[in-house]
Amino acid sequence: MRHLIAILLALSTPFAPAFAQSAETRIGWNRPSQPFRIWGNLYYVGTAGLSSYLLTGPAGHVLIDGGLPESAPLIAANIRRLGFRLRDVRIILINHAHFDHSGGLAELKRLTGAKLYASAGDRPDLEAGRTIGRGDLADFPAVRVDRVIRDGEKVTLGPIALTAMLTPGHTKGATSWLATIGGKRVIFASSISVAGQRLVGNPDYPRAAADFETTFAKLRATRADIFLNYHADGFGLEAKRAALKAGKPGAFVDPGELRWVVDAAQKSFAKELASQRAGNPPG
């Protein structure tokens, strides 16, 4: 399983921008998916291809990621299906400002009345409704950021506590989130694939390659019992869900998963960087 996911991380279509915007791919990503409890008060509320997570608590709930624009009603329906009220979602967090993760944010804010927290690096893109400097990526509904978060900043809502870890490269403000849930350290890991990013001579993002290197080092120094990603096939969601349904409560627990995911991504990054330095366009 690990070997297969590593290959998918390096080669799969969810990280190929041109293909990612095809109608066929968007339909596949946005297929409905039944919500379920992952661990403790953590629930999966995303679509079949794009992950969204709900952390629940007595003071309100935190939603992480918004999928595509067309994902918003499915995410909202999944929250309701679990028995939670949309108006009790108080905070929305985002992992990075691309159309397939930020697309549904504006509508989810409208439906819930929640506040959106995001990094300074991604705020301009979110509020412009496009990934600035990436004409190859689709636009999305612009959304107002209510609070700018910094690296290491804690976001709390009653007993819910998450720590922001800036992991740029994929975007300038890509953000991973860390939390302790039911005694397990959980990382909601932002994308660390190159995915068409221009690594050499990029006037809009000159630090892209250096940021990737810093992010890899940062993630290697991080411990996580549960690794979660925002593309379902980037962390074997369906296999883990099946194991959970078959009676394995710790199906998502794997303390080694973060490390080998970083290994696979860094190898892919090094290959792409060498290719671009040789004069080839972003792959």
XYZ file of C-alpha atoms in Angstrom:
283
model
C 0.000 0.000 0.000
C 2.738 2.484 0.924
C 4.621 1.809 -2.302
C 1.457 2.300 -4.350
C 0.572 5.589 -2.675
C 4.148 6.824 -3.120
C 3.850 6.197 -6.859
C 0.508 7.987 -6.939
C 1.965 10.960 -5.096
C 4.709 11.301 -7.675
C 2.802 10.478 -10.837
C -0.964 10.654 -10.414
C -3.259 13.029 -12.276
C -4.517 14.950 -9.213
C -1.262 16.890 -9.358
C -1.229 17.578 -13.126
C -2.741 21.049 -13.567
C -3.804 20.886 -17.219
C -5.618 17.591 -16.781
C -6.943 18.583 -13.375
C -9.200 21.221 -14.916
C -10.919 18.903 -17.390
C -14.636 18.402 -16.861
C -14.120 14.658 -16.554
C -11.594 15.025 -13.746
C -13.691 17.573 -11.863
C -16.711 15.282 -12.061
C -14.624 12.392 -10.742
C -13.209 14.428 -7.885
C -16.649 15.725 -6.978
C -18.520 12.423 -6.797
C -20.527 12.243 -3.545
C -18.962 10.363 -0.654
C -20.541 9.201 2.586
C -19.185 11.054 5.632
C -17.658 9.051 8.457
C -15.740 9.349 11.709
C -11.979 8.970 11.309
C -10.853 9.220 14.929
C -12.284 10.818 18.051
C -14.150 14.011 17.144
C -12.649 14.114 13.636
C -14.881 13.396 10.639
C -14.440 13.106 6.885
C -17.001 15.315 5.109
C -15.384 15.695 1.688
C -16.161 14.277 -1.738
C -14.849 11.062 -3.275
C -11.719 12.770 -4.566
C -11.195 15.905 -2.476
C -10.901 15.796 1.296
C -12.619 18.096 3.762
C -12.528 17.507 7.506
C -14.771 18.481 10.399
C -13.558 18.778 13.985
C -16.499 18.951 16.361
C -16.828 20.369 19.850
C -19.304 21.835 22.364
C -18.297 25.414 21.504
C -18.722 24.859 17.766
C -16.982 23.110 14.909
C -13.978 23.690 12.655
C -14.129 22.837 8.942
C -10.903 22.317 7.010
C -10.895 22.848 3.223
C -13.631 23.646 0.733
C -13.011 21.555 -2.384
C -14.239 22.782 -5.761
C -16.974 25.417 -6.112
C -19.356 22.565 -6.911
C -18.226 20.664 -3.785
C -19.782 23.115 -1.317
C -23.329 21.667 -1.321
C -21.953 18.132 -0.944
C -19.765 19.132 2.007
C -22.700 20.930 3.618
C -24.940 17.896 3.082
C -22.335 15.612 4.659
C -22.109 17.816 7.744
C -25.892 17.656 8.105
C -25.914 13.906 7.441
C -23.670 13.406 10.458
C -26.229 15.241 12.574
C -24.359 18.543 12.929
C -25.809 21.978 12.201
C -24.154 24.206 9.633
C -24.568 27.248 11.853
C -22.396 25.545 14.483
C -19.404 25.607 12.117
C -17.581 28.664 13.473
C -14.166 28.494 11.772
C -13.075 27.435 8.297
C -9.414 26.672 7.608
C -7.706 26.166 4.256
C -4.630 24.207 3.195
C -3.768 26.166 0.036
C -5.256 28.572 -2.482
C -5.922 26.436 -5.545
C -9.351 26.071 -7.154
C -9.765 22.442 -6.048
C -9.396 23.312 -2.355
C -10.562 26.928 -2.138
C -13.380 26.764 -4.666
C -16.148 26.030 -2.188
C -15.030 28.416 0.561
C -17.183 31.412 -0.359
C -20.366 29.337 -0.445
C -19.473 27.441 2.734
C -18.878 30.760 4.502
C -22.291 31.917 3.338
C -24.020 28.706 4.441
C -22.390 28.542 7.872
C -21.598 32.130 8.801
C -18.127 30.903 9.812
C -14.927 32.960 9.767
C -12.159 32.030 7.334
C -8.596 31.821 8.652
C -5.714 31.685 6.160
C -2.036 32.542 5.800
C -0.704 35.883 4.583
C 0.900 34.117 1.620
C -2.401 32.763 0.314
C -4.649 35.662 1.291
C -4.128 37.663 -1.945
C -5.056 34.632 -4.059
C -8.130 33.787 -1.982
C -9.420 37.345 -2.129
C -8.666 37.619 -5.870
C -10.319 34.288 -6.657
C -7.310 33.010 -8.577
C -3.837 31.638 -8.001
C -1.795 34.698 -8.967
C 0.928 33.875 -11.475
C -0.638 30.515 -12.402
C -2.659 31.089 -15.540
C -2.791 27.321 -16.014
C -5.103 26.939 -13.000
C -8.823 27.645 -12.938
C -10.262 30.658 -11.129
C -12.642 30.225 -8.194
C -15.107 32.425 -6.268
C -13.200 35.095 -4.361
C -13.536 34.873 -0.589
C -12.689 37.293 2.214
C -10.113 36.176 4.782
C -11.272 37.128 8.281
C -8.069 36.342 10.146
C -4.497 35.959 8.938
C -2.609 33.192 10.700
C 1.146 32.947 11.265
C 3.499 29.983 11.432
C 3.115 28.247 14.792
C -0.067 30.128 15.677
C -2.723 28.192 17.593
C -6.357 28.249 16.578
C -8.711 27.266 19.395
C -12.455 26.782 19.703
C -13.410 25.419 23.103
C -11.444 22.160 23.502
C -10.454 22.102 19.813
C -6.874 23.247 19.234
C -4.937 23.297 15.964
C -1.476 24.660 15.263
C -0.641 26.221 11.914
C 2.522 24.990 10.216
C 3.400 26.971 7.115
C 4.615 24.530 4.457
C 5.004 26.691 1.321
C 6.164 25.625 -2.116
C 2.977 24.312 -3.675
C 1.693 27.843 -3.008
C 3.286 30.759 -1.173
C 1.051 30.250 1.835
C 0.392 26.504 1.868
C -0.486 25.550 5.430
C -0.484 22.218 7.231
C -2.395 21.868 10.488
C -1.425 19.877 13.571
C -3.757 18.671 16.315
C -3.883 16.103 19.083
C -7.106 14.125 18.796
C -7.989 11.205 21.029
C -4.389 10.953 22.177
C -3.004 10.801 18.621
C -0.976 13.462 16.844
C -2.727 14.303 13.572
C -1.299 16.235 10.635
C -3.584 17.706 7.998
C -0.763 17.966 5.484
C -0.922 20.555 2.739
C 0.148 19.543 -0.757
C 3.901 19.163 -1.253
C 3.869 18.220 -4.939
C 5.331 20.542 -7.574
C 2.160 20.293 -9.695
C 3.271 22.604 -12.490
C 4.934 25.143 -10.205
C 7.723 27.075 -11.928
C 10.782 26.416 -9.767
C 13.407 28.340 -11.761
C 13.209 32.024 -12.697
C 9.683 32.497 -11.386
C 9.038 36.261 -11.076
C 5.786 35.689 -9.167
C 7.349 33.238 -6.727
C 11.172 33.456 -6.793
C 11.516 31.446 -3.553
C 9.469 28.472 -4.753
C 12.322 25.935 -4.856
C 13.859 27.163 -1.592
C 10.460 27.028 0.092
C 9.966 23.417 -0.979
C 13.336 22.478 0.529
C 12.482 24.233 3.798
C 9.095 22.526 3.887
C 10.576 19.059 3.390
C 13.006 19.642 6.273
C 10.220 20.963 8.468
C 7.981 17.977 7.822
C 10.831 15.534 8.453
C 11.179 17.026 11.928
C 7.455 16.564 12.603
C 5.907 13.565 14.340
C 2.431 12.424 13.356
C 0.459 9.305 14.203
C -2.234 10.042 11.619
C -1.423 11.540 8.212
C -4.263 13.183 6.293
C -4.102 14.682 2.817
C -6.497 16.693 0.651
C -6.614 14.366 -2.373
C -8.257 11.093 -1.392
C -5.930 8.915 -3.450
C -2.906 10.720 -1.981
C -3.235 8.816 1.294
C -5.230 5.691 0.475
C -8.528 7.009 1.816
C -10.759 4.280 0.426
C -8.548 1.419 1.623
C -8.413 2.941 5.098
C -12.146 3.583 5.126
C -12.757 -0.057 4.154
C -10.472 -1.244 6.960
C -12.332 0.999 9.396
C -15.678 -0.459 8.306
C -14.229 -3.961 8.638
C -13.603 -3.324 12.330
C -10.075 -1.885 12.457
C -10.473 1.272 14.596
C -6.872 2.363 14.032
C -7.033 2.110 10.249
C -5.716 5.662 9.853
C -2.952 5.318 12.449
C 0.514 4.947 10.903
C 3.386 6.867 12.558
C 5.663 6.223 9.569
C 3.380 7.489 6.839
C 4.369 11.157 6.945
C 8.049 10.328 6.504
C 7.666 8.162 3.423
C 5.198 10.589 1.840
C 7.830 13.328 2.243
C 10.483 10.985 0.800
C 8.366 10.358 -2.309
C 7.515 14.031 -2.777
C 11.119 15.166 -2.342
C 12.366 12.678 -4.938
C 9.760 13.918 -7.391
C 10.691 17.535 -6.581
C 14.418 16.895 -7.164
C 13.694 15.317 -10.540
C 11.466 18.226 -11.582
C 13.967 20.836 -10.376
C 16.752 19.214 -12.402
C 14.486 19.132 -15.454
C 13.605 22.815 -15.154
C 17.240 23.785 -14.579
C 18.020 21.988 -17.834
C 15.639 24.362 -19.584
C 12.482 22.260 -19.701
C 9.077 23.796 -18.895
C 7.285 22.815 -15.677
C 5.985 19.265 -15.897
